[in-house]
Structures are given as C-alpha cells and as structure tokens.
PDB file of C-alpha atoms and ligand atoms in Angstrom:
ATOM      1  CA  VAL A  12     -15.423   7.759  -2.853  1.00 29.00           C
ATOM      2  CA  ALA A  13     -15.859  10.941  -0.861  1.00 29.00           C
ATOM      3  CA  GLN A  14     -19.307  11.441  -2.336  1.00 31.00           C
ATOM      4  CA  THR A  15     -20.493   7.940  -1.611  1.00 30.00           C
ATOM      5  CA  SER A  16     -18.946   7.780   1.863  1.00 33.00           C
ATOM      6  CA  ARG A  17     -20.620  11.043   2.874  1.00 32.00           C
ATOM      7  CA  GLY A  18     -23.856   9.868   1.289  1.00 34.00           C
ATOM      8  CA  GLN A  19     -26.359  12.054  -0.433  1.00 37.00           C
ATOM      9  CA  GLY A  20     -28.945  12.797   2.189  1.00 37.00           C
ATOM     10  CA  GLN A  21     -29.015   9.151   3.259  1.00 40.00           C
ATOM     11  CA  GLU A  22     -28.747   8.138   6.877  1.00 40.00           C
ATOM     12  CA  THR A  23     -26.119   5.467   7.521  1.00 43.00           C
ATOM     13  CA  SER A  24     -25.147   3.723  10.726  1.00 48.00           C
ATOM     14  CA  GLY A  25     -21.811   5.590  10.929  1.00 50.00           C
ATOM     15  CA  PRO A  26     -18.310   4.692   9.776  1.00 50.00           C
ATOM     16  CA  PRO A  27     -17.152   1.079  10.120  1.00 53.00           C
ATOM     17  CA  ARG A  28     -15.158   0.152  13.229  1.00 54.00           C
ATOM     18  CA  ASP A  29     -11.518   1.334  13.204  1.00 58.00           C
ATOM     19  CA  CYS A  30     -12.177   4.055  10.614  1.00 53.00           C
ATOM     20  CA  PRO A  31     -11.059   7.548  11.543  1.00 52.00           C
ATOM     21  CA  PRO A  32     -13.821  10.207  11.521  1.00 54.00           C
ATOM     22  CA  GLU A  33     -14.978  11.899   8.332  1.00 51.00           C
ATOM     23  CA  PRO A  34     -12.388  13.894   6.326  1.00 49.00           C
ATOM     24  CA  PRO A  35     -12.552  17.654   6.014  1.00 53.00           C
ATOM     25  CA  PRO A  36     -14.670  18.900   3.087  1.00 55.00           C
ATOM     26  CA  GLU A  37     -13.312  18.236  -0.383  1.00 56.00           C
ATOM     27  CA  HIS A  38     -12.669  21.902  -1.261  1.00 57.00           C
ATOM     28  CA  TRP A  39      -9.960  21.988   1.424  1.00 58.00           C
ATOM     29  CA  GLU A  40      -7.863  20.140  -1.089  1.00 62.00           C
ATOM     30  CA  GLU A  41      -7.368  23.522  -2.748  1.00 73.00           C
ATOM     31  CA  ASP A  42      -5.827  24.697   0.518  1.00 82.00           C
ATOM     32  CA  ALA A  43      -2.055  25.306   0.242  1.00 84.00           C
ATOM     33  CA  SER A  44      -1.569  23.563   3.601  1.00 88.00           C
ATOM     34  CA  TRP A  45      -2.081  20.273   1.727  1.00 91.00           C
ATOM     35  CA  GLY A  46       1.370  20.731   0.159  1.00 86.00           C
ATOM     36  CA  SER A  47       2.358  20.182  -3.438  1.00 91.00           C
ATOM     37  CA  HIS A  48       3.138  16.449  -3.542  1.00 96.00           C
ATOM     38  CA  ARG A  49       0.672  13.907  -4.876  1.00 96.00           C
ATOM     39  CA  LEU A  50       0.533  10.277  -3.895  1.00 97.00           C
ATOM     40  CA  ALA A  51      -0.565   7.401  -6.132  1.00 98.00           C
ATOM     41  CA  VAL A  52      -1.754   4.584  -3.861  1.00 98.00           C
ATOM     42  CA  LEU A  53      -1.138   1.426  -5.922  1.00 98.00           C
ATOM     43  CA  VAL A  54      -3.260  -1.490  -4.771  1.00 98.00           C
ATOM     44  CA  PRO A  55      -2.609  -4.892  -6.415  1.00 98.00           C
ATOM     45  CA  PHE A  56      -5.964  -6.613  -6.462  1.00 96.00           C
ATOM     46  CA  ARG A  57      -7.915  -9.708  -7.382  1.00 94.00           C
ATOM     47  CA  GLU A  58     -11.217 -10.973  -6.029  1.00 90.00           C
ATOM     48  CA  ARG A  59     -11.162  -9.273  -2.645  1.00 88.00           C
ATOM     49  CA  PHE A  60     -14.034  -6.945  -3.124  1.00 91.00           C
ATOM     50  CA  GLU A  61     -15.159  -7.036   0.496  1.00 90.00           C
ATOM     51  CA  GLU A  62     -11.646  -5.973   1.581  1.00 92.00           C
ATOM     52  CA  LEU A  63     -11.719  -3.130  -0.948  1.00 94.00           C
ATOM     53  CA  LEU A  64     -15.004  -1.887   0.502  1.00 95.00           C
ATOM     54  CA  VAL A  65     -13.212  -1.384   3.814  1.00 95.00           C
ATOM     55  CA  PHE A  66      -9.853  -0.287   2.402  1.00 97.00           C
ATOM     56  CA  VAL A  67     -10.878   2.568   0.093  1.00 97.00           C
ATOM     57  CA  PRO A  68     -13.003   4.607   2.543  1.00 97.00           C
ATOM     58  CA  HIS A  69     -10.494   3.949   5.319  1.00 97.00           C
ATOM     59  CA  MET A  70      -7.518   5.161   3.248  1.00 98.00           C
ATOM     60  CA  HIS A  71      -9.368   8.130   1.824  1.00 97.00           C
ATOM     61  CA  ARG A  72     -10.234   9.317   5.336  1.00 97.00           C
ATOM     62  CA  PHE A  73      -6.808   8.492   6.746  1.00 98.00           C
ATOM     63  CA  LEU A  74      -4.914  10.359   4.016  1.00 97.00           C
ATOM     64  CA  SER A  75      -7.341  13.289   3.902  1.00 95.00           C
ATOM     65  CA  ARG A  76      -6.984  13.852   7.631  1.00 96.00           C
ATOM     66  CA  LYS A  77      -3.227  13.973   7.096  1.00 96.00           C
ATOM     67  CA  LYS A  78      -3.765  16.386   4.187  1.00 95.00           C
ATOM     68  CA  ILE A  79      -2.036  14.071   1.732  1.00 96.00           C
ATOM     69  CA  ARG A  80      -3.231  14.630  -1.827  1.00 95.00           C
ATOM     70  CA  HIS A  81      -3.865  11.168  -3.182  1.00 96.00           C
ATOM     71  CA  HIS A  82      -5.378   9.048  -5.873  1.00 96.00           C
ATOM     72  CA  ILE A  83      -6.134   5.367  -5.299  1.00 97.00           C
ATOM     73  CA  TYR A  84      -5.402   2.977  -8.191  1.00 97.00           C
ATOM     74  CA  VAL A  85      -6.992  -0.441  -7.851  1.00 97.00           C
ATOM     75  CA  LEU A  86      -4.925  -2.692 -10.119  1.00 98.00           C
ATOM     76  CA  ASN A  87      -7.229  -5.535 -10.927  1.00 97.00           C
ATOM     77  CA  GLN A  88      -5.640  -8.641 -12.455  1.00 97.00           C
ATOM     78  CA  VAL A  89      -8.369  -9.931 -14.743  1.00 96.00           C
ATOM     79  CA  ASP A  90      -6.621 -12.887 -16.390  1.00 95.00           C
ATOM     80  CA  HIS A  91      -6.474 -16.459 -15.079  1.00 93.00           C
ATOM     81  CA  LEU A  92      -2.720 -16.578 -14.650  1.00 95.00           C
ATOM     82  CA  ARG A  93      -1.139 -16.712 -11.193  1.00 94.00           C
ATOM     83  CA  PHE A  94      -1.244 -13.444  -9.292  1.00 95.00           C
ATOM     84  CA  ASN A  95       1.606 -11.101 -10.154  1.00 97.00           C
ATOM     85  CA  ARG A  96       1.724  -8.378  -7.515  1.00 97.00           C
ATOM     86  CA  ALA A  97       4.881  -6.753  -8.836  1.00 98.00           C
ATOM     87  CA  ALA A  98       3.676  -6.551 -12.431  1.00 98.00           C
ATOM     88  CA  LEU A  99       0.474  -4.901 -11.185  1.00 98.00           C
ATOM     89  CA  ILE A 100       2.531  -2.306  -9.317  1.00 98.00           C
ATOM     90  CA  ASN A 101       4.544  -1.623 -12.478  1.00 98.00           C
ATOM     91  CA  VAL A 102       1.266  -1.181 -14.376  1.00 97.00           C
ATOM     92  CA  GLY A 103       0.000   1.200 -11.690  1.00 97.00           C
ATOM     93  CA  PHE A 104       3.189   3.204 -11.874  1.00 98.00           C
ATOM     94  CA  LEU A 105       2.753   3.662 -15.629  1.00 96.00           C
ATOM     95  CA  GLU A 106      -1.004   4.281 -15.433  1.00 95.00           C
ATOM     96  CA  SER A 107      -0.626   6.940 -12.780  1.00 95.00           C
ATOM     97  CA  GLY A 108       1.174   9.201 -15.268  1.00 91.00           C
ATOM     98  CA  ASN A 109       2.529  12.594 -14.286  1.00 91.00           C
ATOM     99  CA  SER A 110      -0.207  13.825 -11.995  1.00 89.00           C
ATOM    100  CA  THR A 111       1.409  12.123  -8.975  1.00 96.00           C
ATOM    101  CA  ASP A 112       5.048  12.270  -7.907  1.00 97.00           C
ATOM    102  CA  TYR A 113       5.262   9.389  -5.439  1.00 98.00           C
ATOM    103  CA  ILE A 114       3.747   5.960  -4.957  1.00 98.00           C
ATOM    104  CA  ALA A 115       2.630   3.743  -2.104  1.00 98.00           C
ATOM    105  CA  MET A 116       2.726   0.037  -2.912  1.00 98.00           C
ATOM    106  CA  HIS A 117      -0.161  -0.856  -0.659  1.00 98.00           C
ATOM    107  CA  ASP A 118      -1.618  -4.249   0.244  1.00 97.00           C
ATOM    108  CA  VAL A 119      -5.409  -4.139   0.315  1.00 95.00           C
ATOM    109  CA  ASP A 120      -5.538  -6.139   3.544  1.00 94.00           C
ATOM    110  CA  LEU A 121      -3.352  -3.850   5.667  1.00 96.00           C
ATOM    111  CA  LEU A 122      -4.988  -0.793   7.238  1.00 97.00           C
ATOM    112  CA  PRO A 123      -2.945   1.861   9.048  1.00 98.00           C
ATOM    113  CA  LEU A 124      -4.613   2.650  12.372  1.00 97.00           C
ATOM    114  CA  ASN A 125      -2.147   5.057  13.962  1.00 97.00           C
ATOM    115  CA  GLU A 126      -2.484   8.545  12.518  1.00 96.00           C
ATOM    116  CA  GLU A 127       1.092   9.330  13.483  1.00 97.00           C
ATOM    117  CA  LEU A 128       2.303   7.113  10.630  1.00 98.00           C
ATOM    118  CA  ASP A 129       4.059   9.218   8.033  1.00 98.00           C
ATOM    119  CA  TYR A 130       2.747   9.026   4.437  1.00 98.00           C
ATOM    120  CA  SER A 131       4.418  12.213   3.217  1.00 97.00           C
ATOM    121  CA  PHE A 132       6.753  12.500   0.219  1.00 98.00           C
ATOM    122  CA  PRO A 133       9.782  10.245   0.848  1.00 98.00           C
ATOM    123  CA  GLU A 134      12.445  12.711  -0.212  1.00 97.00           C
ATOM    124  CA  ALA A 135      15.469  10.942   1.259  1.00 98.00           C
ATOM    125  CA  GLY A 136      14.705   7.377   0.165  1.00 98.00           C
ATOM    126  CA  PRO A 137      12.095   4.595   0.184  1.00 98.00           C
ATOM    127  CA  PHE A 138       9.983   4.675   3.345  1.00 98.00           C
ATOM    128  CA  HIS A 139       8.724   1.338   4.627  1.00 98.00           C
ATOM    129  CA  VAL A 140       5.536   2.163   6.529  1.00 98.00           C
ATOM    130  CA  ALA A 141       4.722  -1.469   7.432  1.00 98.00           C
ATOM    131  CA  SER A 142       8.082  -1.953   9.136  1.00 98.00           C
ATOM    132  CA  PRO A 143       8.980  -5.290  10.761  1.00 97.00           C
ATOM    133  CA  GLU A 144       8.766  -3.636  14.218  1.00 96.00           C
ATOM    134  CA  LEU A 145       5.133  -2.697  13.555  1.00 97.00           C
ATOM    135  CA  HIS A 146       3.693  -5.271  11.192  1.00 95.00           C
ATOM    136  CA  PRO A 147       1.568  -7.751  13.165  1.00 93.00           C
ATOM    137  CA  LEU A 148       3.076 -10.821  11.434  1.00 92.00           C
ATOM    138  CA  TYR A 149       6.299 -10.207   9.486  1.00 92.00           C
ATOM    139  CA  HIS A 150       9.360  -9.361  11.488  1.00 93.00           C
ATOM    140  CA  TYR A 151      12.485 -10.052   9.435  1.00 95.00           C
ATOM    141  CA  LYS A 152      14.915  -7.216   8.929  1.00 96.00           C
ATOM    142  CA  THR A 153      14.855  -7.035   5.138  1.00 97.00           C
ATOM    143  CA  TYR A 154      11.045  -7.138   4.892  1.00 97.00           C
ATOM    144  CA  VAL A 155       9.760  -4.305   2.642  1.00 98.00           C
ATOM    145  CA  GLY A 156       6.291  -5.675   1.834  1.00 97.00           C
ATOM    146  CA  GLY A 157       2.863  -4.506   2.914  1.00 97.00           C
ATOM    147  CA  ILE A 158       3.205  -0.731   2.500  1.00 98.00           C
ATOM    148  CA  LEU A 159       6.209   0.948   0.908  1.00 98.00           C
ATOM    149  CA  LEU A 160       6.434   4.588  -0.206  1.00 98.00           C
ATOM    150  CA  LEU A 161       8.837   5.736  -2.934  1.00 98.00           C
ATOM    151  CA  SER A 162       9.275   8.824  -5.031  1.00 98.00           C
ATOM    152  CA  LYS A 163       8.694   8.031  -8.689  1.00 98.00           C
ATOM    153  CA  GLN A 164      12.257   9.044  -9.350  1.00 98.00           C
ATOM    154  CA  HIS A 165      13.572   6.438  -6.908  1.00 98.00           C
ATOM    155  CA  TYR A 166      11.212   3.791  -8.322  1.00 98.00           C
ATOM    156  CA  GLN A 167      12.716   4.422 -11.739  1.00 98.00           C
ATOM    157  CA  LEU A 168      16.212   4.275 -10.316  1.00 98.00           C
ATOM    158  CA  CYS A 169      15.353   0.739  -9.115  1.00 98.00           C
ATOM    159  CA  ASN A 170      14.025  -0.055 -12.605  1.00 98.00           C
ATOM    160  CA  GLY A 171      10.645  -0.802 -11.022  1.00 98.00           C
ATOM    161  CA  MET A 172       9.872  -4.296  -9.776  1.00 98.00           C
ATOM    162  CA  SER A 173      10.574  -7.637 -11.401  1.00 97.00           C
ATOM    163  CA  ASN A 174       7.690  -8.918 -13.559  1.00 96.00           C
ATOM    164  CA  ARG A 175       8.894 -12.504 -13.077  1.00 92.00           C
ATOM    165  CA  PHE A 176       7.281 -13.423  -9.758  1.00 93.00           C
ATOM    166  CA  TRP A 177       4.043 -15.340 -10.253  1.00 92.00           C
ATOM    167  CA  GLY A 178       2.029 -16.529  -7.252  1.00 92.00           C
ATOM    168  CA  TRP A 179       2.544 -15.424  -3.664  1.00 89.00           C
ATOM    169  CA  GLY A 180       5.737 -13.963  -2.269  1.00 90.00           C
ATOM    170  CA  ARG A 181       9.376 -13.041  -2.914  1.00 93.00           C
ATOM    171  CA  GLU A 182       8.807 -10.092  -5.270  1.00 96.00           C
ATOM    172  CA  ASP A 183       9.175  -7.673  -2.345  1.00 97.00           C
ATOM    173  CA  ASP A 184      12.341  -9.430  -1.117  1.00 96.00           C
ATOM    174  CA  GLU A 185      13.810  -9.045  -4.578  1.00 96.00           C
ATOM    175  CA  PHE A 186      12.807  -5.386  -4.564  1.00 98.00           C
ATOM    176  CA  TYR A 187      14.795  -4.932  -1.344  1.00 98.00           C
ATOM    177  CA  ARG A 188      17.849  -5.964  -3.349  1.00 97.00           C
ATOM    178  CA  ARG A 189      16.971  -3.463  -6.064  1.00 98.00           C
ATOM    179  CA  ILE A 190      16.798  -0.693  -3.468  1.00 98.00           C
ATOM    180  CA  LYS A 191      20.245  -1.649  -2.221  1.00 98.00           C
ATOM    181  CA  GLY A 192      21.555  -2.074  -5.772  1.00 98.00           C
ATOM    182  CA  ALA A 193      20.409   1.444  -6.627  1.00 98.00           C
ATOM    183  CA  GLY A 194      22.391   2.751  -3.629  1.00 98.00           C
ATOM    184  CA  LEU A 195      19.252   3.995  -1.869  1.00 98.00           C
ATOM    185  CA  GLN A 196      18.830   4.120   1.878  1.00 98.00           C
ATOM    186  CA  LEU A 197      15.682   2.582   3.327  1.00 98.00           C
ATOM    187  CA  PHE A 198      13.806   4.523   6.017  1.00 98.00           C
ATOM    188  CA  ARG A 199      11.235   3.314   8.528  1.00 98.00           C
ATOM    189  CA  PRO A 200       8.847   4.952  11.014  1.00 98.00           C
ATOM    190  CA  SER A 201      10.250   6.117  14.339  1.00 96.00           C
ATOM    191  CA  GLY A 202       8.500   7.164  17.526  1.00 96.00           C
ATOM    192  CA  ILE A 203       5.440   4.970  16.905  1.00 97.00           C
ATOM    193  CA  THR A 204       4.321   3.545  20.222  1.00 97.00           C
ATOM    194  CA  THR A 205       1.473   1.274  19.110  1.00 97.00           C
ATOM    195  CA  GLY A 206       3.709  -1.727  18.236  1.00 96.00           C
ATOM    196  CA  TYR A 207       1.922  -4.625  16.549  1.00 96.00           C
ATOM    197  CA  GLN A 208      -1.400  -2.795  17.004  1.00 96.00           C
ATOM    198  CA  THR A 209      -0.346  -0.149  14.471  1.00 97.00           C
ATOM    199  CA  PHE A 210      -2.146  -1.907  11.604  1.00 97.00           C
ATOM    200  CA  ARG A 211      -5.235  -3.933  11.108  1.00 96.00           C
ATOM    201  CA  HIS A 212      -4.402  -6.974   9.008  1.00 92.00           C
ATOM    202  CA  LEU A 213      -7.508  -8.397   7.382  1.00 85.00           C
ATOM    203  CA  HIS A 214      -5.932 -11.558   6.096  1.00 74.00           C
ATOM    204  CA  ASP A 215      -7.582 -14.835   7.048  1.00 69.00           C
ATOM    205  CA  PRO A 216      -5.394 -17.727   5.780  1.00 65.00           C
ATOM    206  CA  ALA A 217      -8.251 -20.229   6.123  1.00 67.00           C
ATOM    207  CA  TRP A 218     -10.384 -18.138   3.812  1.00 67.00           C
ATOM    208  CA  ARG A 219      -7.636 -16.936   1.470  1.00 70.00           C
ATOM    209  CA  LYS A 220      -5.310 -19.804   0.660  1.00 72.00           C
ATOM    210  CA  ARG A 221      -1.934 -18.573  -0.494  1.00 75.00           C
ATOM    211  CA  ASP A 222      -0.599 -19.621  -3.871  1.00 79.00           C
ATOM    212  CA  GLN A 223       2.830 -20.746  -2.702  1.00 75.00           C
ATOM    213  CA  LYS A 224       3.830 -23.206  -5.404  1.00 78.00           C
ATOM    214  CA  ARG A 225       7.464 -22.520  -6.245  1.00 75.00           C
ATOM    215  CA  ILE A 226       9.390 -22.771  -9.459  1.00 71.00           C
ATOM    216  CA  ALA A 227      12.771 -24.453  -9.018  1.00 70.00           C
ATOM    217  CA  ALA A 228      15.434 -22.159  -7.560  1.00 73.00           C
ATOM    218  CA  GLN A 229      13.062 -19.200  -7.513  1.00 69.00           C
ATOM    219  CA  LYS A 230      14.475 -18.036  -4.220  1.00 71.00           C
ATOM    220  CA  GLN A 231      17.971 -17.792  -5.699  1.00 72.00           C
TER     221      GLN A 231
HETATM  222  C1  BGC B 312       8.042 -13.636   1.289  1.00 79.30           C
HETATM  223  C2  BGC B 312       7.593 -12.201   1.093  1.00 79.30           C
HETATM  224  C3  BGC B 312       6.491 -11.872   2.036  1.00 79.30           C
HETATM  225  C4  BGC B 312       6.941 -12.194   3.439  1.00 79.30           C
HETATM  226  C5  BGC B 312       5.874 -11.943   4.454  1.00 79.30           C
HETATM  227  C6  BGC B 312       8.443 -13.848   2.720  1.00 79.30           C
HETATM  228  O1  BGC B 312       8.837 -15.176   2.935  1.00 79.30           O
HETATM  229  O2  BGC B 312       9.107 -13.928   0.446  1.00 79.30           O
HETATM  230  O3  BGC B 312       7.176 -11.993  -0.223  1.00 79.30           O
HETATM  231  O4  BGC B 312       6.124 -10.524   1.947  1.00 79.30           O
HETATM  232  O5  BGC B 312       7.361 -13.534   3.559  1.00 79.30           O
HETATM  233  O6  BGC B 312       4.774 -12.733   4.213  1.00 79.30           O
END
C-alpha cells in the first residue's frame, strides 16, 4: 500500500479529501519510538471495493502517523451465504497468527478523522474507538460496533465472537455480553472534542441495502 500510495515516479492529484498527509518513510518503522506492539486491523468485507480504495490508504497513513505498527487484513467473504461479520473477524484473528498482539475489529465504511483518537495497545481492557458519543449514527450505551480494539489475550478470554449471526446486526451486541461475561472493563475515548465529526461514515443506505431479515427470537 505504501508503495502504491507514494507512487513510483508518477504524478497524482494528491491524497483524497479527508486523508491525513503522507506517512513518514517506511524505514522509520525500524525506529524504537514505534513501540513493540503490533496491530492486526481486521476488516470484514464483501463487494465494497470502492470503499476499500479509500479505507486502506487512509488507515495506513493514519496509523503510520501515530507510529502504530500495523497489518491490514481484508477478510473477504466469497461464498453466497448471508454476510457473517463475526465469523470473518474470527477468521482474521486466526489468520493474523503471532506476528500481531492486538486486533481492531474495523468496519470498512468508518474512517477516523481525528488524530487524537487512541489506537494503541489496549492493556487494561477492550477499547471502543467508535464510541456512542462520537459515532455519527449509533448512540446507545452498550454499542461496541464500528471500531473496537482488543488485545488478543482478551479476545481469547471472550472466546472470540459468535459465528451464529448471519445477515446484518446483533453480533456486536452479543459481543458486548461476552466482554461483560469475561469480567472485562470496556474503555472509550476521552477528551475528544470533535463530537459526531470524529469519523467519516461512508455508508449510503439507498445504495447499500441492509440484510435485516431476522430468524425467530434471534434477539434473545
Ligand atoms: C444492531 C447492531 C448495530 C447497531 C448499529 C443495532 O440494532 O444490533 O449490530 O451495530 O444497531 O447499527
């Protein structure tokens, strides 16, 4: 990504709107000031290529400027079954192996704009970056969707996510209960002054219809 975004001698018209400036050169990643933790950004994905083209360069710049060592995993559901966001995150967790020690469950349509947002290793407990006070649309107290950081150890303590949620929604609400069940405390950003402007949400419901068909008693 870094190579393509910097181009190879090609002139481009500059970074897309809302993207932070170019990251520092790649070899800085050897710099000890980048810290020892490594983040696996897990992105559940299906047929949103144009969103990915914005997301990947944006996140690579955003995290590099914060000196967060990271690897982006695009978890592409290739079958014709209903979308299973949680199962994709479980797959990403397993695929990411031992080279990373924490994960970000990260929606492809939600871009952090405020560089004050913390993406560092969530030592004390799961860290919900896209908190209800900051997310442009979702404001209920137990919301943990959008962007959630967890150490791999804490993810295992929760026994990962449930593989049983097909179609849109609820898997994150159930994961909230797993966090509580594992006795973990949930943390959220503080001191962020950009309110509902903190993220850019790319979702257009007219263009992307949500698959909301429910199976009986799924909520329970
Ligand atoms: C769903 C969640 C979703 C949230 C925000 C809830 O009703 O159960 O899965 O993240 O709405 O859209």
